[in-house]
Short mmCIF file of C-alpha atoms and ligand atoms in Angstrom, two decimals:
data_model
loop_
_atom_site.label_atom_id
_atom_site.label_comp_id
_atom_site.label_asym_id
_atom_site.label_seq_id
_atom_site.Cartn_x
_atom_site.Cartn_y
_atom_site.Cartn_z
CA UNK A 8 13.43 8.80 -25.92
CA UNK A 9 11.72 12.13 -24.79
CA UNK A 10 9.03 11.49 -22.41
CA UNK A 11 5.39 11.24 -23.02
CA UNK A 12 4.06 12.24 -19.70
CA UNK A 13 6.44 14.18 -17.21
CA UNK A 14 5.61 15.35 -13.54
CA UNK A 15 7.88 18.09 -11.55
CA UNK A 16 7.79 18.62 -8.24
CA UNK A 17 3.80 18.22 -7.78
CA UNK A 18 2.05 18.77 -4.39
CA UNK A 19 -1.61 18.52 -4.19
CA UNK A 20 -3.69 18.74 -0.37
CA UNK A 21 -6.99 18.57 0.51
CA UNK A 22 -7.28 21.78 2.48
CA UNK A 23 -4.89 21.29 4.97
CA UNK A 24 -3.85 18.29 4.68
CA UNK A 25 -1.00 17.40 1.80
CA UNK A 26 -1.68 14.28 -0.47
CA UNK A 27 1.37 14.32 -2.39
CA UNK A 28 4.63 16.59 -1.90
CA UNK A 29 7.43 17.32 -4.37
CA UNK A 30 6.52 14.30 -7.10
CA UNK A 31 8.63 13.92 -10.17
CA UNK A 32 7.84 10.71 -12.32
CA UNK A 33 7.77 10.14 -15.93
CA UNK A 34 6.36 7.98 -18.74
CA UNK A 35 7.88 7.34 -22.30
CA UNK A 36 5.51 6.46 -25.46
CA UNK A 37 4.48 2.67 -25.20
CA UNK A 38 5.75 2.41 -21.49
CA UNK A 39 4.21 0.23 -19.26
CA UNK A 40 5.20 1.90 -15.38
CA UNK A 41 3.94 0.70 -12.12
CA UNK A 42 2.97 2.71 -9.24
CA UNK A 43 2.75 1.16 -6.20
CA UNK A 44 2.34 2.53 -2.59
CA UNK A 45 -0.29 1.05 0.37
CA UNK A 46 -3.29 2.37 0.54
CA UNK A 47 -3.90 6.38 1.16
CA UNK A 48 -0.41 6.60 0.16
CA UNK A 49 -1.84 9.04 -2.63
CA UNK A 50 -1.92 7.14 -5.73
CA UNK A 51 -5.42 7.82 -6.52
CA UNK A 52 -4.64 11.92 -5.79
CA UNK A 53 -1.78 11.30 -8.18
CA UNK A 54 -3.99 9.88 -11.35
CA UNK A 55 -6.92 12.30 -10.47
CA UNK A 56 -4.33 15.19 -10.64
CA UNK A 57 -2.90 13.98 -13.79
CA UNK A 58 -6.62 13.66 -15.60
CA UNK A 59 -6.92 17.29 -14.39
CA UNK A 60 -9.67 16.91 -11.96
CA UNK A 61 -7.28 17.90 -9.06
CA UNK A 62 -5.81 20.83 -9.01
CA UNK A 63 -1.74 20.67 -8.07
CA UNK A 64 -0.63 23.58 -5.35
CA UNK A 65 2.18 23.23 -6.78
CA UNK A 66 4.47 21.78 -9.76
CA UNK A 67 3.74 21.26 -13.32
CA UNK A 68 2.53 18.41 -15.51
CA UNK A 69 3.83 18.18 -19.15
CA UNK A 70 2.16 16.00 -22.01
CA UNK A 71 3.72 15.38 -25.21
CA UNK A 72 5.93 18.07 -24.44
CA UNK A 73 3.21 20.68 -23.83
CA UNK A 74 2.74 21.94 -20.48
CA UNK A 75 -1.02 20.94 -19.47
CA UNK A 76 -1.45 21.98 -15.78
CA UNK A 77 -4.18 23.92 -16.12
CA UNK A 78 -5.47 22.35 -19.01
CA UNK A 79 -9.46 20.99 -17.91
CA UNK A 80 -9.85 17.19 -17.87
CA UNK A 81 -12.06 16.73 -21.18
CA UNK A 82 -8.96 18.90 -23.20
CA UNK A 83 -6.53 16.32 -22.00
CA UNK A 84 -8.57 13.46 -23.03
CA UNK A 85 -9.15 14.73 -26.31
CA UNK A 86 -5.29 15.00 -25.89
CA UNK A 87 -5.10 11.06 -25.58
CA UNK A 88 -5.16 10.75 -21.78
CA UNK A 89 -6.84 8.38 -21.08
CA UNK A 90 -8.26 7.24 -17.60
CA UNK A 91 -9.58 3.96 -16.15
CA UNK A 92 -11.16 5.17 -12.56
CA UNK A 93 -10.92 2.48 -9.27
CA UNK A 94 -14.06 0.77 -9.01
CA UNK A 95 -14.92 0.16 -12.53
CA UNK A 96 -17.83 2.17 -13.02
CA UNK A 97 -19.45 0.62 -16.11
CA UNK A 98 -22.68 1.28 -16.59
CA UNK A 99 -24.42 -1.84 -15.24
CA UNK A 100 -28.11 -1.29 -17.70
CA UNK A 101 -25.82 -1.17 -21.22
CA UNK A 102 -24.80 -4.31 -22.86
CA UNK A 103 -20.89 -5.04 -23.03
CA UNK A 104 -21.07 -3.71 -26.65
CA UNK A 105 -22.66 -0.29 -25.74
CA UNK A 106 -20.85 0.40 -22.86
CA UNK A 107 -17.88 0.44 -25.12
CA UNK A 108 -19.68 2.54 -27.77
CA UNK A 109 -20.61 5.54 -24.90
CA UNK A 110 -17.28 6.09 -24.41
CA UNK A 111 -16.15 6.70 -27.89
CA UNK A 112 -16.15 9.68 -29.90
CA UNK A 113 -14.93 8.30 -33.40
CA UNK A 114 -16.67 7.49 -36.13
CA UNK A 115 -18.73 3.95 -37.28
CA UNK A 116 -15.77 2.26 -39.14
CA UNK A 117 -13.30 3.35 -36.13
CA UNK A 118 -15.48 2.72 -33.61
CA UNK A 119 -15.62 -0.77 -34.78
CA UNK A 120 -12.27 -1.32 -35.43
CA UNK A 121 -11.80 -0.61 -31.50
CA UNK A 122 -14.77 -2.81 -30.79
CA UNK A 123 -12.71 -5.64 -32.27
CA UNK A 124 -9.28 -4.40 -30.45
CA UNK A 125 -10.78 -4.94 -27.47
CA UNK A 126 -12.14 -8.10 -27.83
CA UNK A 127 -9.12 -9.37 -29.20
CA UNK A 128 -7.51 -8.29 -25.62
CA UNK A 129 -10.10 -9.38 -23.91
CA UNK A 130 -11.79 -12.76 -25.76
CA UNK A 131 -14.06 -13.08 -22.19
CA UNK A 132 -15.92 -9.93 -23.42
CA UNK A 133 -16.53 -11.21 -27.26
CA UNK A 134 -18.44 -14.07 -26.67
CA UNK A 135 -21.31 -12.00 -24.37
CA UNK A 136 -21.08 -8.85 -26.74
CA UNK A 137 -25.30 -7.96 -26.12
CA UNK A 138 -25.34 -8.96 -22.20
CA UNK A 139 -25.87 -6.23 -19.21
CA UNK A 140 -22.69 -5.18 -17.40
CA UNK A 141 -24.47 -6.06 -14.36
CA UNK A 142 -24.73 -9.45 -15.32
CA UNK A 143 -20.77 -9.71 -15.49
CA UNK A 144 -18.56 -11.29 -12.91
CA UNK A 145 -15.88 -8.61 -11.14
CA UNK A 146 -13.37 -9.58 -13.54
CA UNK A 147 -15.23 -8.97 -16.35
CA UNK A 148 -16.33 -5.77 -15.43
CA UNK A 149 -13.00 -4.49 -15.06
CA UNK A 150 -12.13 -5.78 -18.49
CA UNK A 151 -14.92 -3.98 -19.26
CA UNK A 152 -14.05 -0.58 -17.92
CA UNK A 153 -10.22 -0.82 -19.08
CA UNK A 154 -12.12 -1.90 -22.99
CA UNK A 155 -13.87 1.28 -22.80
CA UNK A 156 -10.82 3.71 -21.26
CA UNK A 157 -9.24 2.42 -24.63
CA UNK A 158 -11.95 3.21 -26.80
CA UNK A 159 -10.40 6.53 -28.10
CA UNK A 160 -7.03 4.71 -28.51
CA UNK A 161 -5.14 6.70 -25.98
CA UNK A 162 -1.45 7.12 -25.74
CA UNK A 163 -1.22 7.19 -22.10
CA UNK A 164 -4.00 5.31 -19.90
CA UNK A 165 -3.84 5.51 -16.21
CA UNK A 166 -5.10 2.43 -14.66
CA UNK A 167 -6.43 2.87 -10.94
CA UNK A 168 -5.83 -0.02 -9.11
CA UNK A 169 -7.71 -2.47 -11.65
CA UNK A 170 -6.91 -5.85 -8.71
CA UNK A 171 -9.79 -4.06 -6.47
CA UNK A 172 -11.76 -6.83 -5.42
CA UNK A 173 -10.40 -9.59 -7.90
CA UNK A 174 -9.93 -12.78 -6.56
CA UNK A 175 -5.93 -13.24 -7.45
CA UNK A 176 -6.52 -15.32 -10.69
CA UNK A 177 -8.66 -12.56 -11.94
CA UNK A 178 -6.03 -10.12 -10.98
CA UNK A 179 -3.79 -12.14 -13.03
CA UNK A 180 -5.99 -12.54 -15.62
CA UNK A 181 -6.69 -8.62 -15.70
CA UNK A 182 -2.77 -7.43 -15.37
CA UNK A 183 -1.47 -10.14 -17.84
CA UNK A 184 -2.75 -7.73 -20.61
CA UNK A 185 -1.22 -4.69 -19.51
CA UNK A 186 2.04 -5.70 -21.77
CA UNK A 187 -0.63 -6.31 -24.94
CA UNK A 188 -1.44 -2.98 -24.43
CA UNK A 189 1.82 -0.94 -24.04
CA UNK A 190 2.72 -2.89 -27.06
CA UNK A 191 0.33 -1.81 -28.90
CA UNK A 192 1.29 2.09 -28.50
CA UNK A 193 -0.62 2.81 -25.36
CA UNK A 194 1.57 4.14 -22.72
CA UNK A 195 0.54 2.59 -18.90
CA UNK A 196 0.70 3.89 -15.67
CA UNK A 197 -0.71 1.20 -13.54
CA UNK A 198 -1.47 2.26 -9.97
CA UNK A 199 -1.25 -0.82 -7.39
CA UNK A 200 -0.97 -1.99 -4.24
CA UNK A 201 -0.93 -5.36 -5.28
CA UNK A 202 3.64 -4.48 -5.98
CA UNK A 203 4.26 -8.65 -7.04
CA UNK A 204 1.68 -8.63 -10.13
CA UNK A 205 2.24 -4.85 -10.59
CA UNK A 206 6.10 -5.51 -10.94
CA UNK A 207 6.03 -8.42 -13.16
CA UNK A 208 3.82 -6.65 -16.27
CA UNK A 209 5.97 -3.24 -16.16
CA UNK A 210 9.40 -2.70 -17.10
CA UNK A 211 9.75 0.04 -14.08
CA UNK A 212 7.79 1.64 -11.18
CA UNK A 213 7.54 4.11 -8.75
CA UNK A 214 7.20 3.60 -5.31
CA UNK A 215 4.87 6.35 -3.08
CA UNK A 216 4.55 6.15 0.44
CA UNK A 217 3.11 9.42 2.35
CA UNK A 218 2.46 11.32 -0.49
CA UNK A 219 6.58 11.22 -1.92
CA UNK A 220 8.27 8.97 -3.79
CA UNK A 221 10.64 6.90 -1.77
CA UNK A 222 11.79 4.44 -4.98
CA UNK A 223 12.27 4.51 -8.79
CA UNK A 224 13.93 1.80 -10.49
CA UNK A 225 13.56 -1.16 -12.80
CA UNK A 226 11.17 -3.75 -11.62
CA UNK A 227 13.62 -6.68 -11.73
CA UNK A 228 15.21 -4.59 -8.84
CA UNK A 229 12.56 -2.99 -7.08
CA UNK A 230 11.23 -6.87 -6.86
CA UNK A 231 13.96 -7.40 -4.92
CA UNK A 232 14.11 -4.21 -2.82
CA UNK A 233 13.87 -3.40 1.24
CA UNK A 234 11.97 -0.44 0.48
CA UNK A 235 9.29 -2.18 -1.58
CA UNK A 236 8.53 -4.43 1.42
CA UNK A 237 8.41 -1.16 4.32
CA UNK A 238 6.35 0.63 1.58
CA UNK A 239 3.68 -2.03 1.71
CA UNK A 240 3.41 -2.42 5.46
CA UNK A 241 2.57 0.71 5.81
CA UNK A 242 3.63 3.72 8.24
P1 ATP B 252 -6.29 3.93 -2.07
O1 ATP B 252 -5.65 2.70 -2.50
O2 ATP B 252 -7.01 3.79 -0.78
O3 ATP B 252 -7.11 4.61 -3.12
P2 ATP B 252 -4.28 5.87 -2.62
O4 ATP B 252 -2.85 5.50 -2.62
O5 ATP B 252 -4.95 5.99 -3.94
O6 ATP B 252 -5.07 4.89 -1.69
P3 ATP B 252 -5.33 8.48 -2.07
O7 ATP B 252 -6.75 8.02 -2.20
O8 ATP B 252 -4.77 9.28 -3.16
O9 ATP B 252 -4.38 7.23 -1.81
O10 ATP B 252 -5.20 9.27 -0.68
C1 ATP B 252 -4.01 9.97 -0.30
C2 ATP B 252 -4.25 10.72 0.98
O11 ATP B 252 -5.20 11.76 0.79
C3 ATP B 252 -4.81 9.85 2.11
O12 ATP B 252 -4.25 10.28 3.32
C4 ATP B 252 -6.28 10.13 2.07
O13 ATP B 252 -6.88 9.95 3.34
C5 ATP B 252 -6.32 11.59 1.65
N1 ATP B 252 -7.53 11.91 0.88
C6 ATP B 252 -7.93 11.32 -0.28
N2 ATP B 252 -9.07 11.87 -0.75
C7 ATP B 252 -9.39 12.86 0.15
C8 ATP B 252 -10.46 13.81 0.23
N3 ATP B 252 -11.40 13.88 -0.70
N4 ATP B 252 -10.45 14.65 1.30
C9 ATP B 252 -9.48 14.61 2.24
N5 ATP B 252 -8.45 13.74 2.21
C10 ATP B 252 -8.39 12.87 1.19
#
Protein backbone atom coordinates (compact mmCIF):
# COMPACT_ATOMS: atom_id res chain seq x y z
CA UNK A 1 0.00 0.00 0.00
CA UNK A 2 1.48 3.48 -0.96
CA UNK A 3 1.82 5.63 1.97
CA UNK A 4 -0.46 8.28 3.18
CA UNK A 5 1.93 10.46 5.01
CA UNK A 6 5.79 10.09 4.26
CA UNK A 7 8.75 12.03 6.00
CA UNK A 8 12.51 12.13 4.44
CA UNK A 9 15.27 13.05 6.11
CA UNK A 10 13.60 16.06 8.21
CA UNK A 11 15.65 18.32 10.57
CA UNK A 12 14.01 21.12 12.27
CA UNK A 13 16.09 23.52 15.25
CA UNK A 14 15.17 26.19 17.17
CA UNK A 15 17.93 28.61 16.25
CA UNK A 16 20.76 26.82 17.19
CA UNK A 17 19.76 24.19 18.69
CA UNK A 18 18.47 20.94 16.46
CA UNK A 19 15.07 19.30 17.50
CA UNK A 20 15.01 16.59 15.14
CA UNK A 21 17.87 15.40 12.60
CA UNK A 22 17.56 13.19 9.51
CA UNK A 23 13.74 11.71 10.30
CA UNK A 24 12.18 9.33 7.88
CA UNK A 25 8.78 7.74 9.10
CA UNK A 26 5.70 6.88 7.32
CA UNK A 27 1.95 6.30 7.67
CA UNK A 28 -0.38 4.14 5.36
CA UNK A 29 -4.32 5.02 4.96
CA UNK A 30 -6.20 3.67 8.15
CA UNK A 31 -2.83 3.10 10.09
CA UNK A 32 -2.74 3.41 13.56
CA UNK A 33 1.44 4.22 14.38
CA UNK A 34 2.88 5.04 17.68
CA UNK A 35 5.52 7.44 18.40
CA UNK A 36 7.13 7.21 21.41
CA UNK A 37 10.33 8.90 22.81
CA UNK A 38 10.78 10.61 26.66
CA UNK A 39 10.07 13.80 27.00
CA UNK A 40 11.96 16.72 24.83
CA UNK A 41 12.90 13.90 22.73
CA UNK A 42 11.10 16.03 19.88
CA UNK A 43 7.85 14.49 19.36
CA UNK A 44 5.89 17.54 19.75
CA UNK A 45 8.56 19.43 17.05
CA UNK A 46 7.76 16.41 14.92
CA UNK A 47 3.67 16.83 14.83
CA UNK A 48 4.01 20.72 14.82
CA UNK A 49 6.31 20.32 11.71
CA UNK A 50 4.02 17.97 10.09
CA UNK A 51 0.73 20.45 10.64
CA UNK A 52 3.08 23.00 8.97
CA UNK A 53 3.53 25.36 11.78
CA UNK A 54 7.31 24.49 11.93
CA UNK A 55 9.27 25.04 9.36
CA UNK A 56 11.83 21.86 8.48
CA UNK A 57 15.69 23.11 7.68
CA UNK A 58 15.75 20.43 5.97
CA UNK A 59 13.88 17.29 4.28
CA UNK A 60 10.55 16.99 2.76
CA UNK A 61 7.08 15.95 3.87
CA UNK A 62 4.76 14.20 1.32
CA UNK A 63 0.83 13.80 1.73
CA UNK A 64 -1.19 11.68 -0.39
CA UNK A 65 1.57 11.61 -2.63
CA UNK A 66 1.88 15.40 -3.03
CA UNK A 67 4.81 17.05 -1.69
CA UNK A 68 3.41 19.62 1.07
CA UNK A 69 6.52 21.16 2.76
CA UNK A 70 5.81 24.41 2.27
CA UNK A 71 2.30 24.06 2.09
CA UNK A 72 0.72 26.61 5.25
CA UNK A 73 -1.03 24.72 8.06
CA UNK A 74 -4.83 25.68 7.21
CA UNK A 75 -4.04 24.16 3.29
CA UNK A 76 -3.07 20.91 4.87
CA UNK A 77 -6.03 20.70 7.01
CA UNK A 78 -8.31 21.38 4.37
CA UNK A 79 -6.08 18.53 2.94
CA UNK A 80 -7.41 16.13 5.79
CA UNK A 81 -4.62 16.61 8.34
CA UNK A 82 -5.85 16.68 11.06
CA UNK A 83 -4.29 17.69 14.51
CA UNK A 84 -5.16 17.06 18.17
CA UNK A 85 -2.59 19.61 20.13
CA UNK A 86 -1.06 18.37 23.91
CA UNK A 87 -3.04 19.92 26.47
CA UNK A 88 -6.44 19.68 25.08
CA UNK A 89 -7.33 23.09 24.51
CA UNK A 90 -11.14 22.98 24.33
CA UNK A 91 -12.74 25.86 24.82
CA UNK A 92 -13.82 25.65 28.48
CA UNK A 93 -17.21 28.51 28.04
CA UNK A 94 -18.84 26.19 24.92
CA UNK A 95 -20.96 23.29 25.70
CA UNK A 96 -19.58 19.72 24.60
CA UNK A 97 -21.92 20.06 21.55
CA UNK A 98 -20.50 23.47 20.35
CA UNK A 99 -17.13 22.89 20.92
CA UNK A 100 -17.49 20.19 18.37
CA UNK A 101 -19.50 22.42 16.00
CA UNK A 102 -16.44 25.37 16.02
CA UNK A 103 -14.27 23.11 14.65
CA UNK A 104 -16.19 22.02 11.68
CA UNK A 105 -16.50 23.43 8.38
CA UNK A 106 -19.24 21.09 6.74
CA UNK A 107 -22.51 21.57 6.32
CA UNK A 108 -25.86 20.97 8.87
CA UNK A 109 -26.64 17.32 7.77
CA UNK A 110 -22.69 16.48 7.89
CA UNK A 111 -22.01 18.25 10.70
CA UNK A 112 -24.46 16.14 12.46
CA UNK A 113 -23.64 13.04 11.16
CA UNK A 114 -20.07 13.71 12.87
CA UNK A 115 -21.82 14.90 15.98
CA UNK A 116 -23.21 11.38 16.24
CA UNK A 117 -19.67 9.66 15.17
CA UNK A 118 -18.28 11.02 17.94
CA UNK A 119 -20.53 10.20 20.44
CA UNK A 120 -20.73 6.83 19.31
CA UNK A 121 -16.74 6.76 20.12
CA UNK A 122 -17.08 8.45 22.91
CA UNK A 123 -20.73 7.54 24.79
CA UNK A 124 -19.14 9.73 28.06
CA UNK A 125 -19.63 12.85 25.84
CA UNK A 126 -23.45 11.98 24.63
CA UNK A 127 -25.09 11.92 27.72
CA UNK A 128 -23.76 15.79 28.78
CA UNK A 129 -24.17 17.06 25.07
CA UNK A 130 -25.28 21.04 26.45
CA UNK A 131 -22.67 21.12 29.55
CA UNK A 132 -19.43 23.61 29.67
CA UNK A 133 -16.10 21.97 28.81
CA UNK A 134 -14.93 23.37 31.96
CA UNK A 135 -17.24 21.44 33.83
CA UNK A 136 -15.64 18.11 32.38
CA UNK A 137 -13.27 15.84 34.19
CA UNK A 138 -9.51 15.55 32.38
CA UNK A 139 -10.62 12.61 30.62
CA UNK A 140 -13.41 14.00 29.21
CA UNK A 141 -11.86 16.88 27.97
CA UNK A 142 -9.48 15.04 26.02
CA UNK A 143 -12.28 13.04 24.50
CA UNK A 144 -13.43 16.18 23.86
CA UNK A 145 -10.54 17.69 21.98
CA UNK A 146 -9.76 14.32 19.96
CA UNK A 147 -14.14 14.57 19.07
CA UNK A 148 -13.46 17.85 17.65
CA UNK A 149 -9.82 17.09 15.72
CA UNK A 150 -12.25 14.54 13.96
CA UNK A 151 -14.87 16.81 13.14
CA UNK A 152 -13.75 17.31 9.45
CA UNK A 153 -13.27 13.50 9.16
CA UNK A 154 -9.58 13.55 8.58
CA UNK A 155 -7.50 10.90 7.02
CA UNK A 156 -4.53 11.34 9.09
CA UNK A 157 -4.91 12.81 12.81
CA UNK A 158 -1.88 13.39 14.86
CA UNK A 159 -2.56 12.84 18.42
CA UNK A 160 -0.10 14.75 20.89
CA UNK A 161 0.37 12.88 23.78
CA UNK A 162 -3.51 12.55 24.65
CA UNK A 163 -2.28 10.40 28.48
CA UNK A 164 -1.13 14.11 29.71
CA UNK A 165 -2.39 14.22 33.03
CA UNK A 166 -4.85 11.14 32.91
CA UNK A 167 -4.94 9.11 35.76
CA UNK A 168 -3.97 5.52 34.00
CA UNK A 169 -7.64 4.25 33.69
CA UNK A 170 -8.44 7.37 31.85
CA UNK A 171 -5.44 6.85 29.72
CA UNK A 172 -6.84 3.56 29.01
CA UNK A 173 -10.05 4.67 28.56
CA UNK A 174 -8.78 7.50 26.06
CA UNK A 175 -6.20 5.13 23.93
CA UNK A 176 -8.66 2.11 23.80
CA UNK A 177 -10.39 4.09 20.95
CA UNK A 178 -7.54 4.82 18.91
CA UNK A 179 -8.21 1.27 16.97
CA UNK A 180 -12.17 2.54 16.50
CA UNK A 181 -10.74 5.21 14.82
CA UNK A 182 -8.06 3.86 12.38
CA UNK A 183 -10.82 1.52 11.55
CA UNK A 184 -12.90 3.76 10.61
CA UNK A 185 -10.50 5.34 7.77
CA UNK A 186 -8.64 7.78 9.91
CA UNK A 187 -5.00 7.24 9.75
CA UNK A 188 -3.17 7.76 13.55
CA UNK A 189 -0.04 8.91 14.55
CA UNK A 190 -0.17 8.81 18.26
CA UNK A 191 2.70 10.60 19.99
CA UNK A 192 3.51 9.04 23.61
CA UNK A 193 5.60 8.64 26.23
CA UNK A 194 3.38 6.48 27.91
CA UNK A 195 5.34 3.24 25.12
CA UNK A 196 3.04 0.15 27.13
CA UNK A 197 -0.55 1.72 26.23
CA UNK A 198 0.94 3.40 23.11
CA UNK A 199 2.19 -0.11 21.87
CA UNK A 200 -0.80 -2.11 22.56
CA UNK A 201 -3.50 0.18 20.29
CA UNK A 202 -0.97 0.48 17.16
CA UNK A 203 0.12 -2.09 14.90
CA UNK A 204 3.79 -0.29 14.70
CA UNK A 205 5.81 2.67 16.11
CA UNK A 206 8.63 4.70 15.97
CA UNK A 207 10.93 5.23 18.55
CA UNK A 208 12.74 9.04 18.89
CA UNK A 209 15.24 9.75 21.29
CA UNK A 210 17.44 13.10 20.74
CA UNK A 211 15.73 14.28 17.95
CA UNK A 212 16.50 10.70 15.56
CA UNK A 213 14.88 7.75 15.33
CA UNK A 214 16.67 4.97 17.08
CA UNK A 215 13.68 2.11 16.39
CA UNK A 216 10.97 1.16 13.84
CA UNK A 217 9.27 -2.01 14.05
CA UNK A 218 6.05 -3.82 14.84
CA UNK A 219 4.76 -3.23 18.28
CA UNK A 220 4.58 -6.91 19.30
CA UNK A 221 8.45 -6.49 18.99
CA UNK A 222 9.26 -3.17 19.98
CA UNK A 223 7.18 -4.34 23.31
CA UNK A 224 9.73 -6.51 23.81
CA UNK A 225 12.78 -4.43 22.81
CA UNK A 226 16.17 -3.12 24.81
CA UNK A 227 15.94 -0.01 23.03
CA UNK A 228 12.36 0.79 24.02
CA UNK A 229 13.38 0.56 27.69
CA UNK A 230 16.97 3.03 27.23
CA UNK A 231 14.63 5.27 25.13
CA UNK A 232 12.37 5.86 28.08
CA UNK A 233 14.99 6.46 30.73
CA UNK A 234 16.19 9.01 29.10
CA UNK A 235 19.85 10.31 28.08
P1 LIG B 1 7.30 16.67 25.49
O1 LIG B 1 6.75 15.38 25.84
O2 LIG B 1 7.91 17.37 26.65
O3 LIG B 1 6.40 17.56 24.70
P2 LIG B 1 8.63 16.12 23.04
O4 LIG B 1 9.14 14.77 22.74
O5 LIG B 1 7.34 16.51 22.41
O6 LIG B 1 8.58 16.33 24.59
P3 LIG B 1 9.67 18.57 21.96
O7 LIG B 1 8.72 19.41 22.75
O8 LIG B 1 9.43 18.41 20.53
O9 LIG B 1 9.79 17.13 22.63
O10 LIG B 1 11.14 19.15 22.21
C1 LIG B 1 12.29 18.67 21.50
C2 LIG B 1 13.50 19.50 21.86
O11 LIG B 1 13.34 20.84 21.38
C3 LIG B 1 13.74 19.62 23.35
O12 LIG B 1 15.13 19.62 23.58
C4 LIG B 1 13.15 20.95 23.70
O13 LIG B 1 13.78 21.53 24.83
C5 LIG B 1 13.42 21.77 22.45
N1 LIG B 1 12.39 22.79 22.23
C6 LIG B 1 11.06 22.58 22.09
N2 LIG B 1 10.39 23.74 21.86
C7 LIG B 1 11.36 24.71 21.84
C8 LIG B 1 11.33 26.13 21.65
N3 LIG B 1 10.20 26.77 21.40
N4 LIG B 1 12.52 26.78 21.71
C9 LIG B 1 13.68 26.13 21.93
N5 LIG B 1 13.78 24.81 22.12
C10 LIG B 1 12.64 24.09 22.08
Amino acid sequence: MSALLSITDLAVSYGEIAALRGVSLSVSPGEAVALLGANGAGKSTLMGTIIGLLKPRAGSITYLGADITALPPQSRARLGLGYCPEGRRTFPGLSIRDNLLAACWADRATQRRRIDHVFTLFPALAERPTTNAWRLSGGQQQMLAIGRSLMNAPRLLLLDEPSLGLSPLLTEEVLARIPSISAEGTAVLLAEQNAARALSVCARAYVLRLGQIVNAGPAASLAASDDIRRAFLGG
